[in-house]
Amino acid sequence: MADSPNCDLKSLSPLQLFERVTEQGEKVRALKAGKAPKDEIDAAVRMLLSLKLSYKTATGQDYQAGLPPKDLVLINNGTTKEEDEDLVDPWNVQTSNAKGVDYDKLIVRFGSSKIDTDLINRIERATGQKPHHFLRRGIFFSHRDMDQVLDAYENKKPFYLYTGRGPSSQAMHVGHLIPFMFTKWLQEVFDVPLVIQLTDDEKYLWKDMTIEKAYEYARENAKDIIACGFDVNKTFIFSDLDYLGTSAGFYKNIVKVQKHVTFNQVKGIFGFTDSDCIGKISFPAIQAAPSFSSSFPQIFNGKENIQCLIPCAIDQDPYFRMTRDVAPRIGQPKPALLHSVFFPALQGAQTKMSASDPNSSIFLTDTPKQIKTKINKHAFSGGRDTIEEHRKYGGNCDVDVSFMYLTFFLEDDDRLEQLKQAYTSGELLTGELKKVLIETMQPLVAAHQERRKQVTDEIVKKFMTPRKLAFEF
């Protein structure tokens, strides 16, 4: 970060200012630790004070390390109408807009960077592979430090992937496949290790279930994850309830994070209250710890400086903003992130999926008949009220859930564009578009079910056993 304050700090969001203050604070500490010349240290301190003043002017509060500005900041260009707000946190996603969350505003609010054409082209050059359709279509739309990951990769430096699943139910739905489909592609094109965290401890703490049931769901969900086609020689899947008791490295990193995040900070980041159990308050450190390679000494041979890349939905970002703030203070590299949009409920894009509502999505256990019935009966339509009006005015792909689902699961770009043009012009009716989705989802789910049948308890055990993977470190 440059020491010159010439850049227009007023154009930065509160979160961007927070990150600038954090980075400058790290620079001041590094200069002091390295016994830099006094004038250089003084200049860096002056810049730090200037940034803190700008932060206080923008937010009305003093800067506190590890406590970003609250996510209550609106992303609706200043309007204060409650019905116009987008609510996004790790447990809730709500918007009044039928098109779904405004992701451009969310990027500004969270202080991340947009995945643009230049970055996508750079990924293609680095891997020699056509970018995944999730990248081409903006399904993964935001990032933190992906350019640094590519810098490392191009210089033959290693990195690894980390993603996860909160096992809240035995059956997963098709929306749960999105991060795993993309992570599998990333692992294949970059040829890197992958760790997958199953947060059964989190679900026990947050949900009305026994600890035994949470663990059972974790192992059942592992079968669906394995059925996505991951390589057992390159992938480690772990349950928190299992792994925490066997890995000193994992637990040490959890404790380090816990020491550097106060109760006041987690309340500000996650909205915890004095009535929440202490397990919830300490959990964010458990989700943070897999971001550090020293949590997996059996994979990385004890090395602590290996970059981590986390593909996840953007509602998980608060966990990793906290992690990125703590990382340099415990001598670890900051994890990089790739953020996805939310998978819409069948009833519309105002909310994300709910595993507790069987009609909110297509589940991986659904039969072809159930899939057909759900889409025909529950998929929100962007079509007109009558055939005559639809033929005249056309449908709205921006709010039509069948079209939204096809953007996730129909890989043929040309076919998708043809459907969009035909539906928008009125040539294609809602029932016909739903038929295309049914014909896309039925074989996809059936193929997944067949692969899952091949996943035995012994295979699950292999994936979930701490061990060296097929990489040298």
XYZ file of C-alpha atoms in Angstrom:
473
model
C 0.000 0.000 0.000
C 1.350 3.398 -0.980
C 2.150 5.906 1.703
C 0.836 8.820 -0.330
C -2.651 9.945 0.680
C -3.270 11.339 -2.808
C -5.884 8.682 -3.608
C -9.455 9.818 -2.997
C -10.308 8.155 0.306
C -13.822 9.569 0.132
C -14.583 7.223 -2.766
C -13.854 4.136 -0.644
C -16.589 2.202 1.139
C -16.381 1.860 4.956
C -15.218 -1.730 4.558
C -12.533 -0.746 2.051
C -11.338 1.949 4.442
C -11.290 -0.629 7.249
C -9.091 -2.928 5.152
C -6.778 -0.051 4.217
C -6.323 0.828 7.897
C -5.654 -2.835 8.702
C -3.069 -3.153 5.929
C -1.334 0.074 6.952
C -1.247 -1.083 10.571
C 0.457 -4.280 9.451
C 2.976 -2.223 7.492
C 3.775 -0.058 10.531
C 4.335 -3.177 12.663
C 6.571 -4.694 9.982
C 8.652 -1.516 9.710
C 9.109 -1.353 13.475
C 9.964 -5.056 13.691
C 12.487 -4.618 10.887
C 14.053 -1.567 12.594
C 13.410 0.635 9.546
C 14.681 4.249 9.512
C 12.750 6.555 11.836
C 11.548 8.877 9.070
C 10.110 5.921 7.150
C 8.286 4.673 10.250
C 6.995 8.190 11.010
C 5.627 8.569 7.458
C 3.839 5.221 7.718
C 2.367 6.192 11.102
C 1.111 9.512 9.693
C -0.578 7.631 6.876
C -2.133 5.245 9.396
C -3.532 8.123 11.457
C -4.914 9.769 8.305
C -6.656 6.552 7.316
C -8.104 6.115 10.799
C -9.467 9.660 10.676
C -11.068 8.976 7.282
C -12.584 5.784 8.667
C -14.057 7.614 11.666
C -15.447 10.348 9.408
C -17.121 7.744 7.170
C -18.513 5.499 9.919
C -18.846 7.701 12.995
C -16.858 5.173 15.019
C -13.228 4.595 15.915
C -11.326 1.877 14.085
C -11.075 -1.361 16.078
C -8.803 -4.146 14.797
C -10.749 -7.200 13.737
C -14.118 -5.427 13.964
C -15.249 -4.388 10.463
C -18.085 -1.896 10.077
C -21.321 -3.696 10.804
C -23.056 -5.401 7.918
C -26.126 -3.312 8.695
C -24.867 -0.853 6.073
C -27.537 -0.745 3.368
C -26.751 -1.725 -0.200
C -29.558 0.255 -1.750
C -27.858 3.568 -2.542
C -28.845 5.127 0.734
C -32.559 4.436 0.849
C -33.778 3.505 4.293
C -36.948 1.693 3.328
C -36.767 -1.632 5.088
C -38.469 -3.470 2.229
C -35.701 -2.367 -0.169
C -32.837 -3.809 1.874
C -30.868 -6.915 0.987
C -30.086 -8.947 4.108
C -27.069 -11.207 3.685
C -25.279 -13.040 6.492
C -24.139 -16.664 7.034
C -27.642 -17.698 8.155
C -30.061 -15.472 6.227
C -30.447 -14.200 2.675
C -33.435 -11.980 1.963
C -34.284 -9.497 -0.763
C -37.498 -7.913 -1.956
C -36.260 -7.899 -5.560
C -37.606 -10.734 -7.742
C -34.303 -10.690 -9.634
C -32.502 -11.602 -6.412
C -29.706 -9.902 -4.491
C -27.968 -6.932 -6.157
C -24.481 -8.409 -6.369
C -22.777 -5.267 -7.671
C -23.871 -3.465 -4.524
C -22.846 -6.444 -2.426
C -19.316 -6.215 -3.840
C -19.145 -2.580 -2.724
C -20.602 -3.405 0.672
C -18.234 -6.319 1.351
C -15.223 -4.604 -0.217
C -14.376 -7.503 -2.533
C -13.385 -7.312 -6.219
C -15.457 -8.185 -9.268
C -14.358 -11.168 -11.357
C -13.931 -9.393 -14.677
C -13.050 -10.541 -18.177
C -9.339 -9.860 -17.614
C -9.231 -12.200 -14.608
C -11.198 -14.908 -16.417
C -8.825 -14.663 -19.391
C -5.855 -14.886 -17.042
C -7.255 -18.065 -15.456
C -7.646 -19.504 -18.963
C -4.049 -18.646 -19.858
C -2.696 -20.057 -16.606
C -4.571 -23.357 -16.845
C -4.776 -23.807 -20.611
C -8.450 -24.721 -20.101
C -11.701 -23.059 -21.159
C -13.118 -21.262 -18.107
C -15.935 -23.071 -16.313
C -19.404 -21.868 -17.270
C -19.853 -20.678 -13.677
C -17.119 -18.132 -14.408
C -18.312 -17.299 -17.922
C -21.857 -16.610 -16.682
C -20.982 -14.663 -13.544
C -22.182 -17.351 -11.122
C -18.815 -16.974 -9.396
C -18.694 -13.188 -9.575
C -16.441 -11.815 -6.821
C -13.017 -12.539 -5.374
C -10.385 -11.624 -2.849
C -6.742 -11.916 -3.960
C -7.304 -14.395 -6.813
C -4.651 -12.439 -8.693
C -2.141 -13.334 -5.945
C -3.050 -17.015 -6.270
C -2.390 -16.815 -10.004
C 0.910 -15.003 -9.347
C 1.973 -17.875 -7.107
C 0.796 -20.536 -9.551
C 2.603 -18.921 -12.470
C 5.766 -18.866 -10.342
C 5.420 -22.605 -9.546
C 4.434 -21.927 -5.934
C 1.845 -24.260 -4.406
C -1.617 -23.466 -3.110
C -4.546 -25.545 -1.937
C -8.332 -25.433 -2.014
C -10.657 -25.346 0.984
C -14.445 -25.482 0.914
C -17.098 -26.948 3.165
C -20.631 -27.972 3.952
C -22.831 -27.515 7.010
C -24.668 -30.857 7.295
C -28.101 -29.644 8.405
C -30.030 -32.503 6.782
C -29.491 -35.985 5.393
C -30.536 -35.021 1.856
C -28.712 -32.275 -0.026
C -30.370 -30.279 -2.814
C -28.986 -29.360 -6.224
C -27.980 -25.895 -4.982
C -25.532 -27.542 -2.583
C -23.687 -29.004 -5.575
C -22.641 -25.602 -6.951
C -19.483 -25.003 -4.836
C -18.443 -28.638 -5.191
C -18.882 -28.704 -8.975
C -16.747 -25.591 -9.266
C -14.180 -26.739 -6.708
C -13.772 -30.035 -8.576
C -13.046 -28.086 -11.762
C -10.525 -25.869 -9.959
C -8.793 -28.904 -8.486
C -8.549 -30.591 -11.883
C -7.241 -27.605 -13.862
C -4.752 -26.458 -11.205
C -3.918 -29.950 -9.857
C -3.848 -28.990 -6.169
C -4.861 -30.551 -2.832
C -8.368 -30.003 -1.505
C -9.706 -30.056 2.045
C -13.464 -30.154 2.694
C -14.750 -29.248 6.145
C -18.042 -30.728 7.399
C -19.199 -28.452 10.211
C -21.289 -30.958 12.153
C -20.331 -29.127 15.347
C -21.857 -25.923 13.971
C -25.145 -27.630 13.116
C -25.354 -29.172 16.579
C -24.848 -25.720 18.107
C -27.349 -23.925 15.871
C -30.002 -26.562 15.177
C -32.366 -28.618 17.303
C -30.577 -31.943 16.807
C -28.459 -34.362 18.783
C -24.712 -34.443 18.345
C -25.038 -38.021 17.056
C -27.500 -36.892 14.366
C -25.227 -34.046 13.285
C -22.348 -36.509 12.882
C -24.591 -38.926 10.961
C -25.631 -36.157 8.570
C -21.968 -35.260 8.021
C -21.140 -38.785 6.870
C -24.246 -38.957 4.669
C -23.415 -35.598 3.091
C -19.859 -36.815 2.520
C -21.287 -39.509 0.225
C -23.003 -36.876 -1.920
C -19.811 -34.817 -2.038
C -17.719 -37.828 -3.024
C -20.293 -38.649 -5.715
C -19.350 -35.363 -7.414
C -16.230 -37.207 -8.588
C -13.423 -36.044 -6.313
C -10.104 -37.912 -6.383
C -9.438 -39.730 -3.104
C -5.685 -39.298 -3.631
C -5.994 -35.509 -3.739
C -8.907 -34.797 -1.386
C -9.323 -34.883 2.403
C -12.851 -34.614 3.823
C -13.153 -34.146 7.568
C -15.820 -33.839 10.236
C -15.006 -31.238 12.871
C -16.250 -33.609 15.570
C -13.731 -36.190 14.345
C -10.711 -34.198 13.268
C -10.497 -31.691 16.103
C -9.661 -34.452 18.560
C -6.885 -35.906 16.422
C -5.006 -32.903 15.017
C -2.867 -30.755 17.284
C -2.095 -28.424 14.362
C -5.786 -27.786 13.707
C -6.530 -27.080 17.366
C -3.496 -24.815 17.785
C -4.682 -22.644 14.900
C -8.188 -22.492 16.372
C -6.769 -21.255 19.679
C -4.547 -18.698 17.934
C -7.555 -17.256 16.103
C -9.625 -17.267 19.295
C -6.937 -15.278 21.119
C -6.933 -12.550 18.472
C -10.712 -12.046 18.141
C -12.666 -10.510 21.007
C -16.260 -11.197 22.023
C -17.079 -7.644 21.018
C -15.672 -8.287 17.555
C -17.639 -11.475 16.883
C -20.790 -9.735 18.083
C -20.145 -6.989 15.555
C -19.317 -9.371 12.704
C -21.901 -12.108 13.276
C -24.600 -10.448 15.345
C -24.196 -12.728 18.368
C -25.963 -11.667 21.549
C -25.376 -12.260 25.249
C -27.976 -15.051 25.060
C -26.033 -17.125 22.533
C -24.206 -20.170 23.841
C -20.418 -19.928 24.081
C -20.111 -22.638 21.429
C -21.524 -20.285 18.804
C -19.211 -17.493 19.867
C -16.124 -19.680 19.507
C -17.200 -21.452 16.302
C -15.931 -18.869 13.756
C -12.363 -19.771 14.736
C -13.080 -23.400 13.794
C -14.220 -22.385 10.313
C -11.184 -20.100 10.012
C -8.536 -22.691 10.920
C -8.627 -24.783 7.688
C -7.470 -21.613 5.884
C -3.980 -22.332 7.261
C -1.915 -25.196 5.878
C -0.451 -25.991 9.306
C -3.899 -27.340 10.248
C -3.063 -30.300 7.978
C 0.533 -31.338 8.753
C -0.052 -34.774 7.230
C -0.780 -33.144 3.848
C 1.663 -30.234 3.834
C 4.534 -31.738 5.801
C 4.162 -29.079 8.495
C 4.637 -26.130 6.110
C 2.851 -22.973 7.255
C 3.219 -20.615 4.316
C 1.040 -22.268 1.661
C -1.675 -20.077 0.155
C -5.299 -21.171 0.524
C -8.090 -20.504 -2.008
C -11.697 -20.794 -0.781
C -14.604 -21.141 -3.237
C -17.858 -20.399 -1.370
C -21.154 -18.539 -1.514
C -20.728 -14.890 -0.576
C -22.807 -15.265 2.606
C -19.782 -17.051 4.114
C -17.535 -14.039 3.538
C -17.858 -12.619 7.096
C -16.036 -15.696 8.436
C -13.146 -15.137 6.102
C -12.957 -11.367 6.464
C -12.332 -12.136 10.117
C -9.793 -14.804 9.118
C -7.968 -12.447 6.754
C -7.717 -9.841 9.498
C -6.242 -12.326 11.973
C -3.922 -14.179 9.576
C -0.948 -11.748 9.495
C -1.121 -11.351 13.263
C -0.511 -15.078 13.735
C 2.106 -15.315 10.997
C -0.122 -16.901 8.353
C -0.933 -15.874 4.753
C -4.381 -14.460 4.125
C -6.734 -16.900 2.386
C -7.999 -15.899 -1.062
C -11.675 -16.313 -1.948
C -13.967 -16.872 -4.919
C -17.599 -15.938 -4.197
C -20.678 -17.397 -5.847
C -24.176 -16.003 -6.172
C -27.009 -17.669 -4.271
C -28.965 -20.527 -5.759
C -32.619 -19.420 -5.933
C -35.537 -21.203 -4.349
C -38.051 -22.646 -6.788
C -40.537 -20.086 -5.528
C -38.287 -17.179 -6.530
C -34.909 -15.510 -6.028
C -35.887 -13.549 -2.917
C -34.417 -16.226 -0.633
C -31.854 -19.008 -0.826
C -32.659 -22.689 -0.465
C -33.971 -24.274 2.698
C -33.274 -27.944 3.330
C -36.264 -27.938 5.693
C -38.737 -27.052 2.883
C -38.981 -29.983 0.425
C -40.680 -27.808 -2.198
C -38.071 -25.051 -2.138
C -35.674 -26.963 -4.363
C -34.882 -30.172 -6.189
C -33.249 -32.623 -3.807
C -30.627 -35.166 -4.771
C -32.999 -37.901 -3.558
C -35.933 -36.787 -5.744
C -37.415 -39.181 -8.321
C -37.949 -38.096 -11.956
C -41.660 -37.716 -11.184
C -40.971 -35.519 -8.140
C -38.619 -33.331 -10.170
C -41.237 -32.879 -12.885
C -43.991 -32.082 -10.369
C -41.862 -29.596 -8.409
C -40.789 -27.670 -11.500
C -44.247 -27.576 -13.052
C -46.009 -26.686 -9.807
C -43.527 -24.521 -7.872
C -40.969 -22.944 -10.256
C -41.659 -19.198 -10.346
C -42.442 -18.039 -13.869
C -41.380 -14.914 -15.700
C -44.091 -15.507 -18.278
C -47.225 -13.487 -18.927
C -50.711 -14.164 -17.593
C -52.098 -15.392 -20.926
C -50.599 -17.071 -23.982
C -51.671 -14.099 -26.101
C -49.824 -11.630 -23.855
C -46.779 -13.888 -23.691
C -46.603 -14.181 -27.473
C -46.899 -10.381 -27.762
C -44.630 -9.211 -24.926
C -42.417 -12.217 -24.171
C -41.154 -13.591 -20.853
C -38.720 -12.138 -18.319
C -35.638 -14.329 -17.920
C -34.363 -12.123 -15.096
C -37.023 -13.444 -12.708
C -37.896 -16.813 -14.265
C -36.560 -19.545 -11.974
C -36.524 -22.225 -14.690
C -34.184 -20.062 -16.759
C -32.086 -19.268 -13.671
C -31.651 -22.994 -12.991
C -30.635 -23.577 -16.604
C -27.865 -20.974 -16.243
C -26.422 -23.210 -13.518
C -26.915 -26.631 -15.086
C -27.158 -26.291 -18.879
C -23.537 -26.223 -20.017
C -24.183 -25.398 -23.702
C -23.796 -21.612 -24.036
C -25.369 -21.490 -27.503
C -28.409 -23.502 -26.410
C -28.881 -21.278 -23.353
C -28.762 -18.125 -25.501
C -31.273 -19.631 -27.950
C -33.668 -20.359 -25.083
C -33.239 -16.830 -23.722
C -34.000 -15.242 -27.090
C -36.985 -17.498 -27.724
C -38.469 -16.934 -24.256
C -37.860 -13.182 -24.299
C -39.475 -12.858 -27.733
C -42.531 -14.888 -26.731
C -41.772 -17.730 -29.125
C -41.125 -20.113 -26.205
C -43.860 -20.524 -23.585
C -43.334 -21.022 -19.836
C -44.445 -24.657 -19.997
C -41.974 -25.323 -22.782
C -39.122 -23.706 -20.837
C -40.022 -25.784 -17.782
C -39.949 -28.886 -19.981
C -36.356 -28.063 -20.988
C -35.403 -27.723 -17.319
C -37.111 -31.008 -16.426
C -35.227 -32.765 -19.231
C -31.979 -31.228 -17.936
C -32.448 -31.991 -14.231
C -33.870 -35.520 -14.378
C -30.764 -37.157 -15.927
C -28.418 -34.975 -13.850
C -29.996 -36.070 -10.554
C -30.353 -39.707 -11.707
C -26.662 -39.834 -12.653
C -25.726 -38.400 -9.248
C -27.860 -41.019 -7.504
C -26.125 -43.799 -9.433
C -22.679 -42.485 -8.479
C -23.736 -42.153 -4.855
C -24.814 -45.796 -4.763
C -21.205 -46.717 -5.507
C -19.917 -44.753 -2.478
C -19.505 -47.327 0.280
C -18.732 -46.714 3.941
C -15.213 -47.928 3.207
C -14.757 -45.262 0.526
C -16.032 -42.601 2.933
C -13.522 -43.819 5.503
C -10.680 -43.468 2.980
C -11.618 -39.864 2.172
C -12.015 -38.984 5.859
C -8.826 -40.594 7.178
C -6.050 -38.032 7.897
C -3.230 -38.985 5.542
C -0.642 -37.776 3.061
C -2.102 -36.917 -0.347
C -0.517 -37.311 -3.779
C 1.587 -34.151 -3.474
C 5.094 -33.416 -2.249
C 5.735 -30.461 0.069
